PDB file of C-alpha atoms in Angstrom:
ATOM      1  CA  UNK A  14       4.622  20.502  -7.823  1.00 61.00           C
ATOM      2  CA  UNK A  15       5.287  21.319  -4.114  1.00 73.00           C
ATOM      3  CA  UNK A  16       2.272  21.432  -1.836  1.00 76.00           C
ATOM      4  CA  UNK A  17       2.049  22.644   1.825  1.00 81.00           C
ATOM      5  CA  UNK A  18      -0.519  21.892   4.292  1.00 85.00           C
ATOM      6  CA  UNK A  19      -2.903  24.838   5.480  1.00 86.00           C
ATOM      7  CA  UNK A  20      -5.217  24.681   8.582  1.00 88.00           C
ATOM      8  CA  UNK A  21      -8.913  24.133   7.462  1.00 87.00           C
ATOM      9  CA  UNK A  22      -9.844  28.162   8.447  1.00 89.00           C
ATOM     10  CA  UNK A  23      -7.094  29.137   5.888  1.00 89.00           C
ATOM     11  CA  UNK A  24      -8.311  26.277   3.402  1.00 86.00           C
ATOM     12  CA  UNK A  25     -12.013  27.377   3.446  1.00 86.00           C
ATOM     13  CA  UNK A  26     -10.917  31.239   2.840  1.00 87.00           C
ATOM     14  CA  UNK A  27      -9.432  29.814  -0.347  1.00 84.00           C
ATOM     15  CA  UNK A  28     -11.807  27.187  -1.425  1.00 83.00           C
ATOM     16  CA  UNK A  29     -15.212  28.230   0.579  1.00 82.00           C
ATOM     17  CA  UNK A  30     -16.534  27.183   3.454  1.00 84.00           C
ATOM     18  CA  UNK A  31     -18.693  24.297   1.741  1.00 84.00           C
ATOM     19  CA  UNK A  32     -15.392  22.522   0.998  1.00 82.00           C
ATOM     20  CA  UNK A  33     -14.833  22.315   4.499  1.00 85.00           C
ATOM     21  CA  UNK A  34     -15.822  18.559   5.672  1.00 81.00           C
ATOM     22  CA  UNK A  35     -15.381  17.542   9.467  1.00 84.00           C
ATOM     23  CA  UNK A  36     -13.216  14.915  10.483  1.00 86.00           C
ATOM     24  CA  UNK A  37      -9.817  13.212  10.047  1.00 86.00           C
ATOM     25  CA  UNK A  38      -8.989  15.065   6.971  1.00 88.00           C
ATOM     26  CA  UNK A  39      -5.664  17.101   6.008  1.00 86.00           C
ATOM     27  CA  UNK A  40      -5.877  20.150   3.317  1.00 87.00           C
ATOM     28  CA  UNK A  41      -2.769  20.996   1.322  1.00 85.00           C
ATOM     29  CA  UNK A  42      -2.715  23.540  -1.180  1.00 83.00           C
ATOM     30  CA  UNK A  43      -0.112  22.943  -4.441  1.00 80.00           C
ATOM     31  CA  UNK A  44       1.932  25.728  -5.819  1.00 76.00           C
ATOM     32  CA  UNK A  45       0.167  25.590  -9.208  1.00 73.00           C
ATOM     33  CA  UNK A  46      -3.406  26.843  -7.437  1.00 76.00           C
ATOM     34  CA  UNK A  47      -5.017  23.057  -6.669  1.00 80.00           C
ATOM     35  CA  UNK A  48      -6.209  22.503  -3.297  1.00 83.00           C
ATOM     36  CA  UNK A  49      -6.112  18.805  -1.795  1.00 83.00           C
ATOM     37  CA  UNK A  50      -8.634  17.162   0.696  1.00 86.00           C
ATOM     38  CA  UNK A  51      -7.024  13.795   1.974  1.00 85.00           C
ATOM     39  CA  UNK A  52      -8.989  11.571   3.334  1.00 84.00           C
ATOM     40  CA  UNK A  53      -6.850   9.997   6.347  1.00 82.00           C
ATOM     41  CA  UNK A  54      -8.766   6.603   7.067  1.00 83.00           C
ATOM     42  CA  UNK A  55      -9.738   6.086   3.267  1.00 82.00           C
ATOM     43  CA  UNK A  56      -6.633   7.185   1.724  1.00 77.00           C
ATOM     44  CA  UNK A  57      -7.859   9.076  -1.111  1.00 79.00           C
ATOM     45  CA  UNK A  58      -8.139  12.789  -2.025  1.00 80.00           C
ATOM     46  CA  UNK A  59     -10.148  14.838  -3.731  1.00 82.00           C
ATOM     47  CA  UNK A  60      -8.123  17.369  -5.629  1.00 81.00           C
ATOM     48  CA  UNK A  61     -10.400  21.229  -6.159  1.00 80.00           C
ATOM     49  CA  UNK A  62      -9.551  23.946  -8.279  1.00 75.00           C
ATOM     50  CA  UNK A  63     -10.018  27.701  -7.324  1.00 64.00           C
ATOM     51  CA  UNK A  64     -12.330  30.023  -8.654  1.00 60.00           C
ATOM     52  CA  UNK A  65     -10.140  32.074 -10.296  1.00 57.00           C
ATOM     53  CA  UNK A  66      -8.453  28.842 -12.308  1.00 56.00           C
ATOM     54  CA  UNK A  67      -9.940  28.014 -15.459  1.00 55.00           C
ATOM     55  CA  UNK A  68      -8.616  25.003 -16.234  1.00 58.00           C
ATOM     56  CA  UNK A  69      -5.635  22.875 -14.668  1.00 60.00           C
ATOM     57  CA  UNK A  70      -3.524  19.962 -17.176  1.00 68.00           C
ATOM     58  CA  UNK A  71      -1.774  17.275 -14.293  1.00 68.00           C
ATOM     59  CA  UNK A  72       1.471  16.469 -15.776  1.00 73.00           C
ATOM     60  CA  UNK A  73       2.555  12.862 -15.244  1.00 73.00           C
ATOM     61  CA  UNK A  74       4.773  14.303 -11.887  1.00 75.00           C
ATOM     62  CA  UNK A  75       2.383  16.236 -10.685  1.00 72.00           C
ATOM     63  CA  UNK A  76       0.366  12.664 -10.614  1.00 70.00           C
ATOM     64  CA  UNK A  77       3.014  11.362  -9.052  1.00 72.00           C
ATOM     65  CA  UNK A  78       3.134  13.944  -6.403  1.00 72.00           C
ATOM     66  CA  UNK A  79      -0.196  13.391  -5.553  1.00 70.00           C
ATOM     67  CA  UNK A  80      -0.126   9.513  -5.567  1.00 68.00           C
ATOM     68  CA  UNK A  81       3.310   9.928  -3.024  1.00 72.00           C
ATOM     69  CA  UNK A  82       1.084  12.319  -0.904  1.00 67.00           C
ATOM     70  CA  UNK A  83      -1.666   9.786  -0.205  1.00 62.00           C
ATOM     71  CA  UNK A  84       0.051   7.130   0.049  1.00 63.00           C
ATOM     72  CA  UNK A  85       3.038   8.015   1.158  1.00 63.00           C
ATOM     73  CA  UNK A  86       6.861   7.372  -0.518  1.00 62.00           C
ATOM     74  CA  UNK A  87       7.666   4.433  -2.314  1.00 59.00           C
ATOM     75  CA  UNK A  88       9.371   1.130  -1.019  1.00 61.00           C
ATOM     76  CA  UNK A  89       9.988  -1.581  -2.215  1.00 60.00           C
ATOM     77  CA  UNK A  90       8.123  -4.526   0.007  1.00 66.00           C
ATOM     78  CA  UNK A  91      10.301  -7.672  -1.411  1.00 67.00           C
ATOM     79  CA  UNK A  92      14.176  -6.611  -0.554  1.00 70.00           C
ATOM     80  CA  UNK A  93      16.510  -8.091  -3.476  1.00 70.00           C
ATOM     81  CA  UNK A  94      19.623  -8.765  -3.005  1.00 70.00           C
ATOM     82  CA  UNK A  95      22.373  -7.063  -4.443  1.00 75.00           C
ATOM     83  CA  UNK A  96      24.859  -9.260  -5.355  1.00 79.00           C
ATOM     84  CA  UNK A  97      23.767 -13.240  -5.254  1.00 77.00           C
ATOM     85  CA  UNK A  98      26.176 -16.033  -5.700  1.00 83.00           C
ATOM     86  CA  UNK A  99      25.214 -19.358  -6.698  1.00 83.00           C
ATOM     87  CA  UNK A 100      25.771 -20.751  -3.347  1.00 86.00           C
ATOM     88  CA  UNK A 101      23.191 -18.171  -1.917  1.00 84.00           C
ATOM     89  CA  UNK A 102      20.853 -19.543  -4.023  1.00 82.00           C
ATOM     90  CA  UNK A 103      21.027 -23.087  -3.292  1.00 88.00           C
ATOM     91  CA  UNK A 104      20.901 -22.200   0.549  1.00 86.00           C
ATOM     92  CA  UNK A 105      17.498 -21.282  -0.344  1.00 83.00           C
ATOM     93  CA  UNK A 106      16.720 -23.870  -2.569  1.00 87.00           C
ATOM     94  CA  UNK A 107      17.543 -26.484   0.458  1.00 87.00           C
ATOM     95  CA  UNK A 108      16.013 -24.353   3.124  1.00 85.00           C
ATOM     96  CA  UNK A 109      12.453 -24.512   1.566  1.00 86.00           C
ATOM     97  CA  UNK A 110      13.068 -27.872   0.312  1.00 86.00           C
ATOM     98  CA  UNK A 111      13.704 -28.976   3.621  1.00 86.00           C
ATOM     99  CA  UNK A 112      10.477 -27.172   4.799  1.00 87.00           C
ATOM    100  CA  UNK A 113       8.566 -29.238   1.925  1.00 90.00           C
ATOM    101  CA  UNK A 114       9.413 -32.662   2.963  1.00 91.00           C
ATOM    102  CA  UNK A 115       8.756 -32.397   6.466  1.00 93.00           C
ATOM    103  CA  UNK A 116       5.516 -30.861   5.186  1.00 94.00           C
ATOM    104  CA  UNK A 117       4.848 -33.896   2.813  1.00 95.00           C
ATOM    105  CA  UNK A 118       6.361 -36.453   5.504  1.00 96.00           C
ATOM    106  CA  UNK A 119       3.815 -35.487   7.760  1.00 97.00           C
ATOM    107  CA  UNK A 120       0.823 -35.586   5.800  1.00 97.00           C
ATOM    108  CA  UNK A 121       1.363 -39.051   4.616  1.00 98.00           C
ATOM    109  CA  UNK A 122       2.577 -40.007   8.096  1.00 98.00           C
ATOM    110  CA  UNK A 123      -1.160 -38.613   9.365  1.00 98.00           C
ATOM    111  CA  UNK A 124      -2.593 -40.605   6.502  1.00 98.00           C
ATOM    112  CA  UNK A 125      -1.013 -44.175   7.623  1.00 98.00           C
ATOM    113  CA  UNK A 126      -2.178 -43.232  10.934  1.00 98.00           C
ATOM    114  CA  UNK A 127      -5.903 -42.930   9.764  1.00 97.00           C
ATOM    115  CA  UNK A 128      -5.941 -46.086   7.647  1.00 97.00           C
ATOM    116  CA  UNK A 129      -4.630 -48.409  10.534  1.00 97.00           C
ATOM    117  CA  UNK A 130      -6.968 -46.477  13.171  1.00 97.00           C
ATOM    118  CA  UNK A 131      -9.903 -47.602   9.935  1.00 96.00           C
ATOM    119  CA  UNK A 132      -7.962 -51.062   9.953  1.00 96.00           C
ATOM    120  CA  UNK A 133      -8.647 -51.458  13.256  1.00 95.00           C
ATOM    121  CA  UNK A 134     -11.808 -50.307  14.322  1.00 95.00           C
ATOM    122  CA  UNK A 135     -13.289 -52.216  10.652  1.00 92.00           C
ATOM    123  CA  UNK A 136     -11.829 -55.375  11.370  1.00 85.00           C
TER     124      UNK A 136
END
């Protein structure tokens, strides 16, 4: 399903003026007679059928389409490696070990501190 984006004048000669809703929206019309309303802050859309169409089955892509219209084309957010090597892997493994400990050391380093500063002052 392709879709192309019209101006709202050429939208509302299509759809009728009451379809027509002021501000930050985008219209798009798809080559199988649905018009689109996309919502630019919200992210949504509100798909319309013409007059003229009786009744319009989405296929699973045409879904899809519209899903990749609103929110745009899919990437991955967590980038996986290729090719990993055991060696890559324990890197890792000591890096956020590493991390850990000095996390742990200092917490029970800030706990001694507080029971001799209790020591002290209670004594």
């Amino acid at each position: 399903m392709k879709t192309s984006e019209l101006s709202a004048i050429e939208f509302s000669a299509r759809f009728g003026k009451d379809k027509i809703i002021p501000g930050p929206f985008s219209y798009f019309l798809c080559d199988n007679g649905l018009g689109l309303i996309k919502d630019n802050i919200k992210k949504s859309i509100e798909v319309l059928a013409a007059a003229e169409i009786s009744h319009v089955e989405l296929t699973l892509e045409d879904e899809l389409a519209l899903l990749s219209l609103v929110c745009g084309e899919f990437s991955e957010e967590i980038i996986i490696p290729k090719h990993d090597t055991l060696m890559d892997y324990e890197a890792r493994e000591k890096s956020t070990s590493r991390n850990q400990n000095t996390i742990w050391g200092l917490f029970f380093t800030f706990i001694v501190i507080c029971l001799v500063i209790c020591v002290y002052i209670f004594r």
